[in-house]
Every structure is written in structure tokens, then in C-alpha cells.
PDB file of C-alpha atoms in Angstrom:
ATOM      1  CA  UNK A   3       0.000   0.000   0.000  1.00 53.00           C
ATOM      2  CA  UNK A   4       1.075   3.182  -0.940  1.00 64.00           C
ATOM      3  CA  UNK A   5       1.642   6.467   1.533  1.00 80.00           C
ATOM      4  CA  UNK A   6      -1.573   8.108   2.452  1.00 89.00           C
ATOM      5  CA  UNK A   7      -1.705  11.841   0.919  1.00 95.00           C
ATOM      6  CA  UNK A   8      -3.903  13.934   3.450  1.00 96.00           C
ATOM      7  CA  UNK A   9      -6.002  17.028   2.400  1.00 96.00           C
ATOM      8  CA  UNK A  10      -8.828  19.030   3.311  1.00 97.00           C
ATOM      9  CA  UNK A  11     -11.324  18.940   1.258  1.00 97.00           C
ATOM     10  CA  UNK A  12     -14.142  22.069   0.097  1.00 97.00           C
ATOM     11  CA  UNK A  13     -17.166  22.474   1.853  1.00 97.00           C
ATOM     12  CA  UNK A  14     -20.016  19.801   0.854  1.00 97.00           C
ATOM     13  CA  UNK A  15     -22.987  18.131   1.747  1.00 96.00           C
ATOM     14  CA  UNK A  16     -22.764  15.189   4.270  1.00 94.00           C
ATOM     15  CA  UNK A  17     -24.865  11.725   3.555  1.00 93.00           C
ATOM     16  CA  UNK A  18     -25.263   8.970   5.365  1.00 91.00           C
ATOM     17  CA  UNK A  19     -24.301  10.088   8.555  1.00 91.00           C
ATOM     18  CA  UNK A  20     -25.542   7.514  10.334  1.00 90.00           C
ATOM     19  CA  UNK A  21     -23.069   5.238   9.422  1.00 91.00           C
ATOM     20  CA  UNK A  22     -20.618   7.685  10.714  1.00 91.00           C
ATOM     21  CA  UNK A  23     -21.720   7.177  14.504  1.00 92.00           C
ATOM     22  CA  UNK A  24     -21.979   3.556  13.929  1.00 91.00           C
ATOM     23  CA  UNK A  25     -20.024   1.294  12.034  1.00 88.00           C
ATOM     24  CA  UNK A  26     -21.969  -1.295   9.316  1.00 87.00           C
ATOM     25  CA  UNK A  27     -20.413  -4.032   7.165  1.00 81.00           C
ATOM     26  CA  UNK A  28     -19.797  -3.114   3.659  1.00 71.00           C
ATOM     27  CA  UNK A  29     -19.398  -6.720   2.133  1.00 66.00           C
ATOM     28  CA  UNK A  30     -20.209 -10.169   4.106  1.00 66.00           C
ATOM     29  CA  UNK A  31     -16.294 -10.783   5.100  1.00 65.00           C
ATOM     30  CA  UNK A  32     -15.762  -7.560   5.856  1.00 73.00           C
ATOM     31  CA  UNK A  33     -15.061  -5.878   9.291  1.00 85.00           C
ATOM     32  CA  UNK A  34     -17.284  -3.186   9.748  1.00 89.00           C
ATOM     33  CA  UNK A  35     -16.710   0.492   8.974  1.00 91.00           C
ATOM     34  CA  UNK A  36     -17.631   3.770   9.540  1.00 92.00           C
ATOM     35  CA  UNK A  37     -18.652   5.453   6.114  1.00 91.00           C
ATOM     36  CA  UNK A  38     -20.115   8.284   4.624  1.00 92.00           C
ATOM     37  CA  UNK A  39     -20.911   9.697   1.273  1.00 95.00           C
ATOM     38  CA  UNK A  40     -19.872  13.672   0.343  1.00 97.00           C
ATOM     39  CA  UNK A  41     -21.408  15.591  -2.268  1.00 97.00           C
ATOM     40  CA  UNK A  42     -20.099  18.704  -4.227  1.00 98.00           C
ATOM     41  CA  UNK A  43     -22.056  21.137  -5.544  1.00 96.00           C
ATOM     42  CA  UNK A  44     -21.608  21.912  -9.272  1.00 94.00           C
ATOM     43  CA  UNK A  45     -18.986  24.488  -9.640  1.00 95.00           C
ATOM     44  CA  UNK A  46     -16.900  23.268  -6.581  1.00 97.00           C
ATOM     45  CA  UNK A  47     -13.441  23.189  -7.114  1.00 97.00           C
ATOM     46  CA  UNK A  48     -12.105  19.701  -6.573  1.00 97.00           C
ATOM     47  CA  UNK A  49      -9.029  20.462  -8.794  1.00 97.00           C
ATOM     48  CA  UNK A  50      -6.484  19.663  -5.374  1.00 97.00           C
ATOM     49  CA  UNK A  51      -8.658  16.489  -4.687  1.00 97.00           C
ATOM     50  CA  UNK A  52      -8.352  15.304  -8.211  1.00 97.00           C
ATOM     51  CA  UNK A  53      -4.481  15.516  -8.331  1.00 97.00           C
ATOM     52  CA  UNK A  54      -4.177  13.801  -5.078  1.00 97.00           C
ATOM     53  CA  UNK A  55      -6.534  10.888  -6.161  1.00 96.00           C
ATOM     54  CA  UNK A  56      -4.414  10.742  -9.273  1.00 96.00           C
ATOM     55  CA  UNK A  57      -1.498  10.760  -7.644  1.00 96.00           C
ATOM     56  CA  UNK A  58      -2.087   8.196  -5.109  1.00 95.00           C
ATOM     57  CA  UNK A  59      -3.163   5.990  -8.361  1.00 95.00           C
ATOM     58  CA  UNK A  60       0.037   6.747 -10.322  1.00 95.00           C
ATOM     59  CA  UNK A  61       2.068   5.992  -6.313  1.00 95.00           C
ATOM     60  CA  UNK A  62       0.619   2.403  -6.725  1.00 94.00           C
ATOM     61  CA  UNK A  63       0.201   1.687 -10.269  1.00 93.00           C
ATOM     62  CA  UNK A  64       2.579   3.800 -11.699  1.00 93.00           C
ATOM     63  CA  UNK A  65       0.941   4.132 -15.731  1.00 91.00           C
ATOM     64  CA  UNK A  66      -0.739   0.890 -15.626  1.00 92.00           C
ATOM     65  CA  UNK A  67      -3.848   1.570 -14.226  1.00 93.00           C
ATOM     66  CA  UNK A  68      -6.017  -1.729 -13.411  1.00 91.00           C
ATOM     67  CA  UNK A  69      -8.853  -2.402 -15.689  1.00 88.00           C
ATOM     68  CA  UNK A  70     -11.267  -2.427 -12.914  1.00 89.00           C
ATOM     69  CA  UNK A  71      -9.937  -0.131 -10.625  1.00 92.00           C
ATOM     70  CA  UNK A  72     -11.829   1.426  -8.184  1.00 93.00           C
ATOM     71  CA  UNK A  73     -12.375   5.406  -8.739  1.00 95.00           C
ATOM     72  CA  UNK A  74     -13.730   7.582  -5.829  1.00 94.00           C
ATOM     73  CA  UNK A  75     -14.453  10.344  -7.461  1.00 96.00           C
ATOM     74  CA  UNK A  76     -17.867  10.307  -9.381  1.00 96.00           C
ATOM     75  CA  UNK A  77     -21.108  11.920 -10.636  1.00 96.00           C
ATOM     76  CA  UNK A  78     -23.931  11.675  -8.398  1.00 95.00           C
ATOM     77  CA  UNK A  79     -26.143  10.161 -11.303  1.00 94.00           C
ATOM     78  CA  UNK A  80     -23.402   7.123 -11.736  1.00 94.00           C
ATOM     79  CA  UNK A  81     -23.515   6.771  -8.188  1.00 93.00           C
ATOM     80  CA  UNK A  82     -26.700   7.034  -7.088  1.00 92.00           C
ATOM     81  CA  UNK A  83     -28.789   6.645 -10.121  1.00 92.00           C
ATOM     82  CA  UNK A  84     -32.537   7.883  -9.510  1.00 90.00           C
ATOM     83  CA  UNK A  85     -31.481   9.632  -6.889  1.00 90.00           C
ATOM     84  CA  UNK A  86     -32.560  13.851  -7.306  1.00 87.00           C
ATOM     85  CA  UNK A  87     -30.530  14.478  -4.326  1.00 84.00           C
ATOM     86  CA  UNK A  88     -27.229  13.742  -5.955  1.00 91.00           C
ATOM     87  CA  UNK A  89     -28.077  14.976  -9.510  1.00 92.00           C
ATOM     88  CA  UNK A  90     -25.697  17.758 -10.825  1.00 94.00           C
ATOM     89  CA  UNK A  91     -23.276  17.238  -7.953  1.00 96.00           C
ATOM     90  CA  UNK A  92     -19.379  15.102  -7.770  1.00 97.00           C
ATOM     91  CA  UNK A  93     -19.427  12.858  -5.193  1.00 97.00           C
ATOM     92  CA  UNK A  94     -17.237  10.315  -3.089  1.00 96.00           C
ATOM     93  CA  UNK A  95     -17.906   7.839  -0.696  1.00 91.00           C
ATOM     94  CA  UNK A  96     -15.542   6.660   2.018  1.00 91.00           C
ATOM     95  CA  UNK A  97     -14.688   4.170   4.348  1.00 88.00           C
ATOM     96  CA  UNK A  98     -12.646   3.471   7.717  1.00 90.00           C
ATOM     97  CA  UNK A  99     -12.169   1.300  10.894  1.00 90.00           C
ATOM     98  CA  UNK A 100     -11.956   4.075  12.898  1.00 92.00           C
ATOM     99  CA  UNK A 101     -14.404   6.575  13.949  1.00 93.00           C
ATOM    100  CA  UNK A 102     -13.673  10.187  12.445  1.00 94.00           C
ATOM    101  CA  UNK A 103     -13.160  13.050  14.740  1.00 96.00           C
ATOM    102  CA  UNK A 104     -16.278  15.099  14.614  1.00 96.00           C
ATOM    103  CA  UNK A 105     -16.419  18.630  15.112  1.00 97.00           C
ATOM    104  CA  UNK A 106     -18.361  21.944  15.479  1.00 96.00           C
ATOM    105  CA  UNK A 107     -17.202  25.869  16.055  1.00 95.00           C
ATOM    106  CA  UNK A 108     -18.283  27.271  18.699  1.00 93.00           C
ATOM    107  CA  UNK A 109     -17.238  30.714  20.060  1.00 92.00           C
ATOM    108  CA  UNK A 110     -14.455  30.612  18.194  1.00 90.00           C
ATOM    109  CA  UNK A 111     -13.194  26.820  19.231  1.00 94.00           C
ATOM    110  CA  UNK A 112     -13.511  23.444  18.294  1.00 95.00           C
ATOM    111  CA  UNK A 113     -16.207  21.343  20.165  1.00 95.00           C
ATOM    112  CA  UNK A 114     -16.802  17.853  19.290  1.00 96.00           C
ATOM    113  CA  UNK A 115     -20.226  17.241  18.095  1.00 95.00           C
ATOM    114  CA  UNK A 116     -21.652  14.124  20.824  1.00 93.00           C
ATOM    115  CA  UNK A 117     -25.069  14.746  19.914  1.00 92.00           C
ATOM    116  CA  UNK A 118     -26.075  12.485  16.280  1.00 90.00           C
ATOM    117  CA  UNK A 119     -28.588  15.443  15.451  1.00 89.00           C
ATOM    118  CA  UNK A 120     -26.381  17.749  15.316  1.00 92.00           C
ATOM    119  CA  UNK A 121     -24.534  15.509  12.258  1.00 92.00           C
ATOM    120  CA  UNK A 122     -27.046  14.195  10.271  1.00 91.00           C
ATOM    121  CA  UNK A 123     -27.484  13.491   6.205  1.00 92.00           C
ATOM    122  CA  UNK A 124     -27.998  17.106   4.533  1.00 93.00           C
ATOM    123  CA  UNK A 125     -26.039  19.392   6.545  1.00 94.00           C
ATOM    124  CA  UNK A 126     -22.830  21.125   5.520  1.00 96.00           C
ATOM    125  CA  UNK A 127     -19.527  20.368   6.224  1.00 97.00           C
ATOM    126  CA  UNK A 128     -15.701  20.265   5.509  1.00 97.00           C
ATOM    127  CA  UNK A 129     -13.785  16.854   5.660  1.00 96.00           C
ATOM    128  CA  UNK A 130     -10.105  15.990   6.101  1.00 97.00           C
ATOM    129  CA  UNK A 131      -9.109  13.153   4.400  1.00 96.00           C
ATOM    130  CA  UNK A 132      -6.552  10.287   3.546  1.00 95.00           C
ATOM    131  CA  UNK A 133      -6.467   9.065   0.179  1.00 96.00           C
ATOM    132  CA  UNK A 134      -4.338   6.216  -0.672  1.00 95.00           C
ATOM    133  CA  UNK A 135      -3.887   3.441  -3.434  1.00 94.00           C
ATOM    134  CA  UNK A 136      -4.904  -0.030  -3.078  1.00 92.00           C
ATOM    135  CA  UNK A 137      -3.547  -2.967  -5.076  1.00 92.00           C
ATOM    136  CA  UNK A 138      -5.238  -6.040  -3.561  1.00 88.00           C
ATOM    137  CA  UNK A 139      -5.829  -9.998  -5.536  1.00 83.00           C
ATOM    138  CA  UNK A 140      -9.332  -9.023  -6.438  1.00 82.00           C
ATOM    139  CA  UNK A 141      -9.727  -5.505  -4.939  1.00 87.00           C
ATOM    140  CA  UNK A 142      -7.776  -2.429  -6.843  1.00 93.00           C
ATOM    141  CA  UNK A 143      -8.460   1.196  -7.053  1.00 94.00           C
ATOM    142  CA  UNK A 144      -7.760   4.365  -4.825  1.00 96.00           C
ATOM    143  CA  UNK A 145      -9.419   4.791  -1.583  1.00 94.00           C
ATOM    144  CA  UNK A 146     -10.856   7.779   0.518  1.00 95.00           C
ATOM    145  CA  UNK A 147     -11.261   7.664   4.267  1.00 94.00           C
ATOM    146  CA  UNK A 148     -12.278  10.479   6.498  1.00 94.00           C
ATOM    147  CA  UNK A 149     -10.062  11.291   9.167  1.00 94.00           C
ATOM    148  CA  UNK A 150     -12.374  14.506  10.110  1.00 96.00           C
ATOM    149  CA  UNK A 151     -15.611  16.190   9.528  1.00 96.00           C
ATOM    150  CA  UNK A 152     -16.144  20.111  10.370  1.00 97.00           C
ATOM    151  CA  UNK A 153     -19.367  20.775  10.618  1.00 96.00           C
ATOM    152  CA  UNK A 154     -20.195  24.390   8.877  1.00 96.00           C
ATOM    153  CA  UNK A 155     -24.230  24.984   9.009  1.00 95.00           C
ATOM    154  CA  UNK A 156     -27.137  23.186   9.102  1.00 92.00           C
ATOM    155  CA  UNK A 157     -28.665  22.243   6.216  1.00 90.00           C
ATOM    156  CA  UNK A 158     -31.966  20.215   5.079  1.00 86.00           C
ATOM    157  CA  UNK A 159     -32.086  17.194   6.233  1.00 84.00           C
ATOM    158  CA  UNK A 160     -32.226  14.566   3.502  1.00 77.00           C
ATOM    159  CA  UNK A 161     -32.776  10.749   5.126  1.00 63.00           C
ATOM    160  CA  UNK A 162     -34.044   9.572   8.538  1.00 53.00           C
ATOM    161  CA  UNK A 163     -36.606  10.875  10.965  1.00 53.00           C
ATOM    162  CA  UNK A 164     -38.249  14.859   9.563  1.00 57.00           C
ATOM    163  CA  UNK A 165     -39.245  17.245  12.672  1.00 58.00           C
ATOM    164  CA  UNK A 166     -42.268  17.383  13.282  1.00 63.00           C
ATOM    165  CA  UNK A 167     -42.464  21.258  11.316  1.00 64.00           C
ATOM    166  CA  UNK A 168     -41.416  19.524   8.254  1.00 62.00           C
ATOM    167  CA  UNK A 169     -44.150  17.121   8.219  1.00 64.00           C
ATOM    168  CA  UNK A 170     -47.031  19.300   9.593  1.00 72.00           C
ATOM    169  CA  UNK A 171     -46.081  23.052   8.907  1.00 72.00           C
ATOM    170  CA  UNK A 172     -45.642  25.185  11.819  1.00 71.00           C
ATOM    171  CA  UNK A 173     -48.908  27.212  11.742  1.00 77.00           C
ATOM    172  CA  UNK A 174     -52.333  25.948  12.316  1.00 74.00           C
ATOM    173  CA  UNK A 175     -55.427  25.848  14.214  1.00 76.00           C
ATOM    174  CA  UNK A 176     -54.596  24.540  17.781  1.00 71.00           C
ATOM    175  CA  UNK A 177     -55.349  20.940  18.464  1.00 71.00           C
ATOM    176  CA  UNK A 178     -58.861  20.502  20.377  1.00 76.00           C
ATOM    177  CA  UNK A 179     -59.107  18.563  23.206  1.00 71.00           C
ATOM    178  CA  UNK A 180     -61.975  17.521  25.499  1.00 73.00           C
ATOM    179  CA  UNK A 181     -62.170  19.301  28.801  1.00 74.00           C
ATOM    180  CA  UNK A 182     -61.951  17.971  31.794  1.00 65.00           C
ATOM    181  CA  UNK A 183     -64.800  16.495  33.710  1.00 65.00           C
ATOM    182  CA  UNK A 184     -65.698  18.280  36.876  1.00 63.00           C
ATOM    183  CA  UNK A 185     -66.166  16.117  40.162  1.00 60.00           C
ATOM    184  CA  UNK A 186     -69.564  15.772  40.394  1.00 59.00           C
ATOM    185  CA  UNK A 187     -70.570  17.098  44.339  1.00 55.00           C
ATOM    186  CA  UNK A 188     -73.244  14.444  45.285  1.00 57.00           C
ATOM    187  CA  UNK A 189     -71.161  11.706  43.573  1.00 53.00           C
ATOM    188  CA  UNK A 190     -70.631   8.365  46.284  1.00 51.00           C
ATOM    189  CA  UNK A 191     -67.545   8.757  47.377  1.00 52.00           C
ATOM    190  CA  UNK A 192     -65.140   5.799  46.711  1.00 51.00           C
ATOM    191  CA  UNK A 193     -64.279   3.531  49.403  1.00 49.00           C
ATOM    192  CA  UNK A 194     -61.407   3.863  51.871  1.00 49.00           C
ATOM    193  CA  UNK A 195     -58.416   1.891  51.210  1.00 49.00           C
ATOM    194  CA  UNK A 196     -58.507  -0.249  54.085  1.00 46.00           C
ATOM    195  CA  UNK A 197     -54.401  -0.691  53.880  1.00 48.00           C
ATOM    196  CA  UNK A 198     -53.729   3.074  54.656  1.00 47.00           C
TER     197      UNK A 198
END
């Protein structure tokens, strides 16, 4: 395996967080990972990205490049076909044993980001990651894994559970609910509880 080449990547949108808090098998012999998938808008420039990935390919095939190597870097529509959410957009999905660091500014510092709702599918953020080469019997290609996630701003949340504004709207008539009965004065009165 070739030396990892480590870069910080533009800001994107984060998907399939989930599988960032908790790691899922990718194949049946596999140990599982801790993944996510990052998508660039149209326009970003991924120019430093796509010399590293090309680099790390050239570091471990030199000019021969395998005839079905793994590439990282792709459209959303090759990716994810019939998927609207990645349409237009350059994407790459990664993989790693270990759990990124995850992290949020606040006042100026870094805070790591304990809370999974605060890191979900759809919001913004800015990864650093390791890209290496991989030359393996039946397994060849370049690899990305994320070493980091900065979370920059919300954004619209794209899988999983919607609030409960999303799904409703947050103006309406208020909810109507029976009122209570009132105790009725010449009601029996219930019988004492002969174990107090």
C-alpha cells in the first residue's frame, strides 16, 4: 500500500451520517466500517482532490492503471442513479475502521459534536481526508477515508426521521381537546383503602 496523501477537502454536503456514529459491514467478510458519502455542488473546485486521487493511483500503479480499478471520485447520477438528491453534484464515498473526529465551532473553538442530530445526512460540512492506493488480488483502485468532519451549518435534512415542522407546517389551528370532567358534588364517594 502506498503512503496516504492527506487534504482538506471544500465544503459539501454530508450523507449517510448515520453510518458515521456507527459502524456497518460493507461486504459479508468484511469488518465493519464507519462510512459516509460527500457531495459537491456543481462548480466546486475539486481540482487539489483530483491531483491527489491521481497521484495516489500513479504511487501504486505507476501508468498501468487496473482495468477495474476502483475510482472515488464520481457523478452523483453514476452513483446514485434515480437519486434527485445527488443529480448535478461530484461525489465520493468513504470508508474506515476508525471513527472520524467530529467537530463543530463554537465561540471561536472546536467542540466535538456528541449529539447524532447535530450531524445528520444534509447538513454542511468540511472533511479531512486520507487518500491512498490499493492494489489487492481481487480488490484495486484508490481509496478515501475520512479522518475529520467540520461541521459548517445546518442544512436540510435529507434521510431519517423529519421534525415534526417539516411534516405538519408550523402554523395551524390549535389541536382541540376535550375538557376535563368536573367532580360531580353528590357523587358516592369511593371507598377507603382499608391498607392506609
Amino acid at each position: 500500500m502506498s503512503k496516504s496523501i492527506q487534504i482538506r477537502l471544500p465544503e459539501c454536503t454530508q450523507n449517510y451520517a448515520e453510518s458515521l456514529w456507527k459502524a456497518k459491514r460493507i461486504s459479508a467478510e468484511g469488518d465493519p466500517k464507519h462510512s459516509c458519502v460527500l457531495a459537491f455542488d456543481a462548480g466546486t473546485d475539486l481540482s487539489e482532490l483530483e491531483a491527489a486521487l491521481k497521484q495516489a493511483a500513479v504511487d501504486t500503479f505507476g501508468a498501468n492503471w487496473p482495468e477495474k480499478g476502483k475510482w472515488p471520485l464520481r457523478k452523483g447520477e453514476e452513483m446514485f442513479p434515480g437519486k434527485p438528491d445527488f443529480a448535478g453534484k461530484m461525489c465520493i464515498s468513504s470508508a474506515t475502521g476508525e471513527q472520524p473526529t467530529m467537530v463543530m465551532r463554537q465561540n471561536g473553538k472546536l467542540v466535538e459534536i456528541i449529539d447524532q442530530s447535530k450531524l445528520y445526512s444534509g447538513c454542511r460540512v468540511q472533511a479531512y481526508v486520507g487518500i491512498v492506493g490499493y492494489n489487492k488480488q481481487v480488490n484495486k483502485g484508490v481509496g478515501v477515508y475520512v479522518n475529520g468532519i467540520l461541521k459548517i451549518a445546518d442544512g436540510e435534512h435529507l434521510e431519517g426521521k423529519k421534525t415534526a415542522e417539516a411534516m405538519f407546517g408550523e402554523e395551524g389551528a390549535d389541536t382541540v381537546e376535550a375538557e376535563a370532567p368536573t367532580p360531580d358534588a353528590d357523587a358516592t364517594p369511593a371507598a377507603a383503602n382499608p391498607w392506609d
